Amino acid sequence: MDHCFQHIPLGNSLPPNNPHAVSVSLPKLEDVIGYEENNPETINQLTNGYPRFFKNKLVTRLEDFVRKNHQIKTDEILLPITSRKAKSVLESIFDEIFPSIEIENACFLVLPENHPKLTEIKKMIQHFGAIISSRNAEKILFDQKLITEIFKEERFDISLAEKEVKKNLGEAYKTSAENIFLTNSGTNAVFSAVETLTKIREKEGKTINVQLGWLYLDSIEIIKKRSPENYTFINLHQKDAIENWLEKNHEKIASIIGETISNPLLQCADIPWLHQLCKKYNIPLVLDNTMASPHCVDVLPYCDVVVESLTKFASGNGDVLMGAVIINENSSFKNLVKENIKEFILPPFDADCARLALEIKDYERKMKKISENTFQLYQYLKQQDFVEKIHSVYEENSWENFSKIRKNNNHIGLLSLVFKKNLAECYNVLNIAKGPSLGTEFSLAMAYTYLAHYDLITSEKGLQKLEESGLHPELFRISVGTEPIEALIAELEKLKS
């Protein structure tokens, strides 16, 4: 995406003119609020949105076809999901058989609008990552002669795509392809890892999943909803507190789930120390490496399972949903995880895999340039009066910890800011691509707390929870791209006035 930091109108896809884009332009803070509150004036202008929260237009069109073709009643809800396997997992979770319609490899649940668990089912589809791929919907529409062509884009050979993706990930993580499992989304990667370990460890009477740090929204929800019990450590740097608590409770711990670099505060725990602590008590450690990437850190040796959303930096284009689970060859839990995880994994659609296989070949180069840009941007921002606070891996404790796992002298490609002025005043004036997601080659900014935790912003109890977690309501996160950094800095200079 060529980007000259011009205004991008509300609702334009990011990247532009791409039906498979996973982000959408929200140029004003009032647009973000309209997006979160499902305001028709905002929603009707959107061409795309983040797929777990906004139904892709191709999926909507396919849903309309299924409804008409199968004469679905007006008081029945259609829920498009990725496959019969996704249906099977959902039925297992809810202990209920769901009526459904299958068309090619996609599946549509057919539920009465007054189903007592409808809201829970919708949320679980989101948290499980069971959303149907836009490319899958596109293919079915084409096969049914409802559209005349497939969106023209470069793709790798479909028959070799999975092997190519695994080869690139294997080289980056220094492991073999047999330890890598591809999923249809980053969320499904997290779900599959946590669900697998929860089931394995429940048989041993270990029922507490520990959340380390403030994780991404869906990861938090997966731990809460799929754990018999859970416990959270917000402060990653309180080693004594973590060690003392584990000493007293380790016999009950199913697993510890964290992020190599936390989202959005960009903190880094002492991963090698944590790994040794987990080995001492035989606790599996799961790390989400999305924010760091395998080209910035060497983390697989220090945990049992790594998950990564390949939608982000691995793609770089923000136009494909995929994820990966990578298992440590030396983990004592390796065989058990491998034997059980396939039950929960939803494989990627072949056209998504073909698109990513092309994009991931450039992964290492992209991260090098993003790394250089991020460090220069940080050096600029820390001297600016309009910045109240910078959350970054450069903060003292995090930098020391990050240095232990740092790779290729690279830096993490994100910074989170709190401005001295109110957020709307700063957000609205900047002509940076603004919308959900991260990891794109074009710089992408986000009113993080508004988009990820709007429910907390709008209540006193929620605001208190944010404060306790160190998460500012007006946090502004920048995912730095590969453009000339001088252009991004020139845009930020507007905030001096």
Coordinates of C-alpha atoms in Angstrom, one line a residue, residues 73 103 109 167 443:
K73 CA -37.8 -18.2 8.5
I103 CA -22.7 -25.4 1.4
L109 CA -26.0 -22.7 12.1
K167 CA 9.1 -23.6 5.9
S443 CA 1.7 2.6 9.6

